[in-house]
XYZ file of C-alpha atoms in Angstrom:
456
model
C 0.083 -0.036 0.028
C 1.275 3.430 -0.869
C 0.154 6.992 -0.803
C -0.939 8.506 -3.873
C 1.552 9.165 -6.571
C 0.912 12.768 -8.015
C 0.957 12.487 -11.870
C 2.078 15.651 -13.587
C 0.055 17.182 -16.339
C 2.327 15.583 -18.961
C 1.842 12.322 -17.419
C -1.894 12.451 -17.524
C -1.774 13.662 -21.111
C 0.240 10.658 -22.234
C -2.028 8.369 -20.207
C -5.097 9.266 -22.538
C -3.604 6.864 -25.200
C -3.284 3.888 -22.740
C -4.676 0.825 -24.266
C -7.759 -0.770 -22.990
C -6.011 -3.861 -21.650
C -4.575 -1.920 -18.966
C -6.129 -0.744 -15.681
C -6.958 2.983 -15.343
C -5.054 4.273 -12.307
C -4.168 7.775 -10.979
C -0.923 7.600 -12.883
C -2.690 6.299 -16.107
C -6.227 7.343 -16.252
C -8.244 6.105 -19.105
C -10.155 8.537 -21.772
C -13.855 7.834 -21.831
C -16.789 9.873 -23.312
C -17.146 11.954 -20.405
C -13.361 12.637 -19.619
C -10.773 10.717 -17.830
C -11.534 7.564 -15.669
C -9.686 6.449 -12.659
C -9.956 3.180 -10.863
C -8.870 3.071 -7.318
C -8.413 -0.011 -5.049
C -8.214 1.425 -1.466
C -5.641 -0.224 0.565
C -7.589 0.245 4.070
C -9.493 -2.935 5.131
C -12.211 -0.233 5.888
C -12.873 3.119 4.461
C -13.912 5.356 7.365
C -16.963 7.271 6.760
C -15.131 10.722 6.892
C -12.642 9.358 4.280
C -15.240 8.272 1.820
C -17.133 11.342 2.168
C -14.012 13.389 1.358
C -13.416 11.098 -1.579
C -16.887 11.815 -2.749
C -16.335 15.516 -2.310
C -13.085 15.250 -4.479
C -14.951 13.288 -7.182
C -17.445 16.179 -7.434
C -14.998 18.838 -7.248
C -12.426 17.348 -9.804
C -14.678 15.093 -11.778
C -18.281 14.795 -12.894
C -19.397 13.600 -9.369
C -20.210 10.117 -10.739
C -18.816 7.270 -8.428
C -18.734 3.604 -9.465
C -18.045 0.215 -7.705
C -16.965 -2.284 -10.119
C -17.893 -5.816 -10.414
C -14.783 -6.789 -8.527
C -15.322 -4.156 -5.822
C -13.024 -1.492 -6.763
C -13.931 2.338 -6.937
C -14.027 4.373 -10.305
C -14.251 8.078 -10.501
C -15.384 9.704 -13.799
C -15.197 13.040 -15.655
C -11.763 14.029 -14.727
C -9.316 16.110 -16.893
C -5.551 16.010 -17.184
C -5.520 19.291 -15.239
C -7.676 17.760 -12.334
C -6.040 14.193 -11.906
C -3.137 15.628 -9.866
C -5.610 17.495 -7.644
C -7.655 14.393 -7.078
C -4.477 12.550 -6.082
C -3.627 15.225 -3.522
C -7.107 15.184 -2.103
C -6.891 11.429 -1.744
C -3.590 11.943 0.004
C -4.806 14.579 2.303
C -7.794 12.305 3.379
C -5.125 9.771 4.311
C -6.646 7.168 2.071
C -3.953 4.679 1.004
C -4.141 3.061 -2.508
C -2.987 -0.525 -3.196
C -0.950 -0.272 -6.256
C 0.685 -3.028 -8.540
C -0.614 -6.554 -8.613
C -4.332 -6.832 -7.833
C -4.442 -8.912 -4.589
C -8.015 -9.515 -3.370
C -9.455 -10.839 -0.254
C -13.226 -11.191 0.712
C -14.920 -7.909 1.803
C -15.415 -9.020 5.390
C -11.985 -10.495 5.770
C -10.991 -10.355 9.422
C -14.278 -9.648 10.963
C -16.289 -12.698 9.305
C -16.911 -15.128 12.170
C -17.505 -18.040 9.573
C -13.965 -17.640 7.846
C -11.497 -20.345 8.467
C -8.631 -17.879 8.531
C -7.951 -14.128 8.182
C -6.312 -13.880 4.675
C -5.080 -10.391 4.980
C -1.751 -11.232 6.584
C -0.994 -13.398 3.603
C -2.125 -10.675 1.140
C 0.211 -8.243 2.973
C 3.001 -10.544 2.976
C 2.706 -11.033 -0.627
C 2.521 -7.401 -1.382
C 5.608 -6.562 0.615
C 7.485 -9.492 -0.934
C 6.616 -8.080 -4.410
C 7.542 -4.554 -3.494
C 11.027 -5.826 -2.595
C 11.523 -8.163 -5.440
C 14.444 -7.443 -7.459
C 14.260 -7.131 -10.309
C 10.516 -6.071 -10.125
C 8.296 -8.485 -11.787
C 6.748 -7.572 -15.166
C 3.120 -9.136 -14.898
C 0.045 -8.689 -17.062
C -1.760 -5.511 -16.390
C -5.033 -7.359 -15.367
C -3.370 -10.273 -13.357
C -5.068 -11.024 -10.115
C -4.549 -13.154 -7.252
C -7.534 -14.127 -4.875
C -6.706 -15.222 -1.239
C -10.067 -16.445 0.293
C -10.399 -17.403 3.891
C -13.642 -19.182 3.157
C -16.064 -17.042 5.080
C -19.594 -16.285 4.395
C -18.928 -13.879 1.494
C -16.497 -15.948 -0.507
C -14.854 -14.997 -3.787
C -15.729 -18.126 -5.541
C -17.315 -16.248 -8.502
C -14.548 -13.810 -8.933
C -12.221 -14.908 -11.866
C -8.520 -15.041 -10.653
C -5.302 -15.937 -12.278
C -4.069 -17.528 -9.151
C -6.546 -18.562 -6.363
C -5.784 -19.654 -2.735
C -8.755 -20.990 -0.616
C -8.579 -21.886 2.988
C -9.375 -25.387 3.941
C -9.866 -26.688 7.523
C -7.880 -29.979 8.011
C -7.224 -32.096 11.164
C -3.611 -30.667 11.444
C -4.761 -26.983 10.913
C -5.379 -24.675 8.079
C -4.216 -25.643 4.442
C -4.705 -23.801 1.257
C -6.116 -25.017 -1.979
C -4.223 -23.656 -5.174
C -6.020 -23.162 -8.433
C -5.297 -21.386 -11.555
C -7.414 -19.278 -13.804
C -11.169 -18.955 -13.847
C -13.620 -18.888 -11.063
C -13.471 -21.398 -8.151
C -15.622 -23.836 -10.055
C -13.797 -23.514 -13.394
C -10.268 -22.982 -12.377
C -7.711 -25.682 -12.809
C -7.013 -27.298 -9.349
C -3.237 -27.630 -8.639
C -3.163 -29.003 -5.072
C -2.819 -28.239 -1.383
C -0.152 -26.912 0.816
C 0.305 -25.603 4.327
C 0.142 -22.105 5.506
C 3.876 -21.284 6.247
C 4.729 -21.922 2.480
C 1.931 -19.730 0.958
C 3.794 -16.435 0.289
C 6.990 -18.021 -1.132
C 4.782 -20.254 -3.317
C 2.856 -17.485 -4.607
C 6.081 -15.377 -5.417
C 7.351 -18.497 -7.302
C 4.302 -18.827 -9.328
C 4.385 -15.088 -10.232
C 7.911 -15.411 -11.190
C 7.010 -18.250 -13.540
C 4.345 -15.971 -15.089
C 6.829 -13.019 -15.492
C 9.251 -15.402 -17.319
C 6.401 -16.413 -19.720
C 6.086 -12.567 -20.752
C 4.172 -9.661 -19.701
C 1.054 -10.859 -21.135
C 1.002 -14.331 -19.490
C -2.086 -15.196 -17.373
C -2.737 -18.068 -14.948
C -4.378 -20.119 -17.674
C -1.133 -20.134 -19.297
C 0.583 -22.222 -16.586
C 0.696 -26.045 -16.448
C -1.083 -27.252 -13.268
C 0.926 -30.399 -13.184
C 4.221 -28.424 -13.401
C 3.122 -26.053 -10.845
C 2.041 -28.824 -8.545
C 5.621 -30.243 -8.662
C 7.148 -26.790 -8.580
C 5.511 -25.848 -5.458
C 5.515 -29.152 -3.805
C 1.668 -29.174 -3.316
C -0.020 -32.332 -2.276
C -2.544 -33.573 -4.858
C -6.146 -33.266 -3.931
C -6.869 -36.945 -2.775
C -10.549 -36.647 -2.510
C -13.395 -35.015 -4.275
C -13.660 -31.521 -2.960
C -17.100 -29.967 -2.225
C -18.621 -27.969 -5.140
C -18.476 -24.205 -4.549
C -21.622 -23.051 -2.800
C -24.015 -20.399 -4.193
C -22.761 -16.863 -3.282
C -24.480 -15.165 -0.248
C -26.267 -12.115 -1.372
C -24.597 -8.956 -0.241
C -27.699 -6.628 -0.007
C -29.308 -6.945 3.551
C -28.480 -6.906 7.255
C -26.177 -9.699 8.202
C -25.371 -10.707 11.778
C -21.591 -11.065 12.625
C -22.125 -12.732 16.033
C -20.132 -10.736 18.665
C -19.139 -8.136 15.958
C -22.683 -6.979 15.571
C -24.131 -6.558 12.105
C -23.263 -5.087 8.868
C -25.536 -3.724 6.249
C -25.049 -4.716 2.765
C -26.034 -2.490 -0.073
C -25.748 -2.273 -3.914
C -25.602 0.419 -6.491
C -28.248 0.743 -8.930
C -26.517 -0.073 -12.360
C -23.155 0.358 -10.631
C -23.270 3.993 -10.206
C -24.117 6.642 -7.625
C -23.814 10.365 -7.583
C -21.384 11.725 -5.093
C -23.935 14.126 -3.429
C -26.276 11.012 -2.902
C -23.580 8.788 -1.479
C -22.455 11.679 0.906
C -26.124 12.377 2.172
C -26.662 8.709 2.895
C -23.324 8.238 4.702
C -23.816 11.233 6.721
C -27.087 10.034 7.892
C -25.768 6.487 8.459
C -22.857 8.128 10.514
C -25.479 9.863 12.770
C -26.876 6.392 13.320
C -23.496 5.058 14.517
C -21.896 3.945 11.125
C -18.054 4.126 11.214
C -16.763 2.648 7.975
C -17.708 0.910 4.733
C -16.185 -2.093 2.931
C -16.271 -2.448 -0.771
C -17.604 -5.595 -2.190
C -17.863 -7.369 -5.541
C -21.064 -7.030 -7.551
C -21.060 -3.320 -7.320
C -21.967 -3.336 -3.659
C -20.674 -2.225 -0.165
C -20.989 -3.057 3.405
C -21.743 -0.346 6.159
C -20.061 -1.184 9.621
C -20.665 -0.091 13.048
C -24.500 -0.081 13.273
C -26.623 -1.928 15.753
C -29.334 -4.158 14.253
C -31.923 -1.369 14.983
C -29.791 1.357 13.557
C -29.072 -0.920 10.372
C -32.916 -1.306 9.785
C -33.319 2.666 9.836
C -30.252 2.955 7.649
C -31.622 0.327 5.296
C -34.899 2.417 4.870
C -32.768 5.616 4.248
C -30.739 3.746 1.506
C -33.991 2.820 -0.218
C -34.908 6.557 -0.385
C -31.576 7.214 -1.854
C -31.970 4.498 -4.695
C -29.458 1.748 -3.372
C -30.273 -1.844 -4.095
C -31.643 -3.573 -0.917
C -32.503 -7.045 -1.619
C -31.437 -10.070 -3.797
C -34.859 -9.786 -5.471
C -34.353 -6.235 -6.677
C -35.030 -6.490 -10.375
C -32.051 -4.105 -11.070
C -29.768 -6.885 -9.829
C -30.428 -8.903 -13.169
C -29.196 -6.076 -15.265
C -25.567 -5.615 -16.275
C -24.732 -2.154 -17.771
C -21.584 -0.402 -19.011
C -21.249 3.415 -18.559
C -23.182 4.130 -21.807
C -23.303 7.100 -24.084
C -23.186 9.457 -21.157
C -19.778 8.103 -19.986
C -18.094 6.643 -23.105
C -17.367 8.029 -26.455
C -17.647 4.551 -27.941
C -21.342 3.938 -26.717
C -24.344 4.184 -28.817
C -26.841 3.514 -25.905
C -27.652 5.479 -22.844
C -27.551 2.269 -20.713
C -28.811 3.545 -17.338
C -31.999 5.103 -18.874
C -32.501 2.002 -20.983
C -32.149 -0.116 -17.913
C -34.863 1.778 -16.249
C -36.992 1.260 -19.285
C -36.406 -2.452 -19.119
C -37.401 -2.440 -15.369
C -40.641 -0.739 -16.371
C -41.529 -2.414 -19.574
C -40.278 -6.060 -19.056
C -40.198 -6.968 -15.363
C -41.005 -10.447 -16.252
C -37.476 -10.912 -17.425
C -35.937 -9.721 -14.170
C -36.728 -12.670 -11.852
C -33.035 -13.104 -11.211
C -32.787 -16.492 -13.213
C -30.860 -14.711 -16.185
C -28.810 -11.566 -16.830
C -29.899 -8.910 -19.311
C -26.726 -7.143 -20.627
C -27.144 -3.563 -21.832
C -24.014 -2.756 -23.731
C -23.445 0.677 -25.369
C -21.080 -1.058 -28.046
C -19.853 -4.358 -29.208
C -16.827 -4.436 -26.778
C -18.931 -5.601 -23.796
C -16.976 -4.050 -21.066
C -19.450 -4.625 -18.412
C -19.972 -8.377 -19.115
C -17.473 -9.800 -21.652
C -19.022 -13.503 -21.246
C -22.173 -14.396 -22.948
C -25.591 -13.427 -21.485
C -29.036 -14.906 -22.179
C -30.208 -11.502 -23.582
C -27.612 -8.994 -24.711
C -28.786 -5.510 -26.108
C -26.167 -3.646 -28.066
C -26.047 -0.058 -29.093
C -25.202 0.652 -32.774
C -25.323 3.792 -34.827
C -28.508 2.733 -36.491
C -30.336 1.544 -33.318
C -30.205 -1.511 -31.189
C -29.380 -5.382 -31.815
C -30.338 -8.202 -29.705
C -27.965 -11.105 -29.064
C -29.540 -14.183 -27.653
C -27.117 -16.499 -25.702
C -24.173 -14.695 -26.659
C -21.894 -11.704 -25.713
C -21.899 -8.143 -27.081
C -19.555 -8.928 -29.768
C -21.851 -11.558 -31.239
C -24.046 -11.354 -34.408
C -27.373 -9.826 -33.393
C -30.486 -11.774 -34.569
C -32.908 -8.970 -34.248
C -32.887 -5.120 -34.460
C -35.069 -2.164 -33.645
C -34.514 1.577 -33.590
C -35.178 3.981 -30.859
C -38.868 4.633 -31.685
C -39.413 0.780 -31.445
C -37.395 0.161 -28.500
C -40.215 0.292 -25.623
C -42.513 -1.843 -27.673
C -39.797 -4.395 -28.390
C -38.991 -4.650 -24.567
C -42.685 -4.870 -23.784
C -42.956 -7.767 -26.311
C -40.107 -9.610 -24.690
C -41.872 -9.253 -21.077
C -45.282 -10.297 -22.737
C -43.533 -13.322 -24.379
C -42.396 -14.716 -20.974
C -45.564 -13.729 -19.204
C -47.934 -15.424 -21.612
C -45.717 -18.629 -22.057
C -44.067 -19.287 -18.755
C -45.379 -22.473 -16.999
C -46.361 -22.389 -13.298
C -42.955 -22.191 -11.165
C -40.981 -21.754 -14.406
C -38.155 -19.199 -14.489
C -37.645 -16.529 -17.192
C -34.414 -18.300 -18.192
C -36.109 -21.696 -18.630
C -39.146 -20.175 -20.466
C -36.768 -18.285 -23.024
C -34.645 -21.638 -23.496
C -37.792 -23.553 -24.138
C -39.144 -21.049 -26.568
C -35.899 -20.869 -28.464
C -33.756 -18.008 -30.007
C -35.617 -17.797 -33.058
C -39.038 -16.989 -31.277
C -37.341 -14.683 -28.879
C -35.662 -12.639 -31.734
C -39.052 -12.433 -33.592
C -40.833 -11.092 -30.540
C -38.169 -8.436 -30.117
C -38.283 -7.262 -33.737
C -41.789 -7.752 -35.056
C -43.926 -9.178 -32.277
C-alpha cells in the first residue's frame, strides 16, 4: 500500500492513449466519453465514513461526481481532466486514503471480521504485497493479473475470476490452502494443497513463472501439473465440495459478537457523489463508522446496531440503493453508456430503467440482461441470455451470446419500448407455473425470442 503518486499534467496527457487492456489508475487514467476515468483500490481494510465522504467531495470537485463500484469491488471516478487528476491525487492523500498499487491482490470484503471464515487472509495478502515490493528485479506481470486469497467465510470470492487462487481449507492438522489457476473457483484448474507457512513463497514463485513467460501471461497459461511439482503441493486426494452459491450482499447480516453489517448495492453500478454523501452522513449519525467495498457493485456499512441498520436500510432505499437479492435491477448488467463513453451508442442507465418498467417478467433473477453501449461488452465480456447492443442505427439483440456476437434482431429508438414490452409479454404469456424466465426463454428458443423483439 502506498500513498498516491501525483502525476504531472504531462503524465496525465500521455495516459490518455493507454490501451484498454490496462487498468486505469491515478498515474494512467483512461479516456472515456465523459473525460478521464480513474480506478482505485483503497488499501485500507475499511474506509472510514469521513474518508469516503472526502473522496466523494473530491469526485464532485475534480470530476463529474459519478462514483462507481466495479464488479470486482473497486472504486471508479469519472469525468476527470489532465489538469484535475493531480488535484484528485492530492485530495486522496490529504484524506489519508492509501491506495493499493501494483498486482491486484483480493480478499473477501469482510476478511478479518467474518466469524465464519477459517482464517483471516489479510496477513498473507500483506506478506505477498511486501514481497513483491521488495522483489529485485521487479516482476513485469500482465496488467489485469489478479490473485485471490480467500479465507472461506460467508462472503467468499468463488465467483470472482482469478489468475491464481488460494482458498482456505480446514484440516485435522490445521489450516491448509487449495491452489487453483485461472477462472472462477468452479472452473479454475486445481493444482493442489499446501500448508500455510509456505504460501507467500509459493505465490512469489508462481508469479516469477508468469513473469518469465512474458508480460501478457495469465494463470491459464501455466501447467497445473508443473506448478504442483514446482511448489511441492499435495494432490487433492478426495473430491472437493462444489463451490456454494454466493450469499447475497444486500441485507442486514449478523456477525455474532461483531454486531451486524448492512449490505447495499449500487443501482446500475453508479451513484452520484452527493447522494452517497447524504446517505453516509445519515448513516454516521446512526453510528456507522466505516464501509467495505464488495464485488457485484456493492458495499457494506459497518458499526451499526441491528436497530440502526434497519433505519439505515430504509434511508438507503430512499436514496435509490439496491436492498435485496430480489431487486430487479440486480439482473441487469450495464456499462457506462453514451453518457460516460465516447464509444457507446446507448444510454444504458436510462435503458435499464425502461427495461425494469416495460419487461419486469425478464428480471426474476434467473438470467442476466446485458445492456452494452457498443460491441466491446466492457460490463460483461462473457455471454448472457439476452444482450442488447447499441449501434449507430439503433439496437441489436444477441440471444445467448456476448456483445460482440452477431445480433439476430434489430430495432430503432422509436421501437425500443415496444420491443422490450413484447419480450416481457412473451415470458408472461408462455411461462409455466413455477418456471423461471431463463427456462421459459430457453424452451421457446432463440428464433422466437428474436421474432418477438423485432416484430411481435
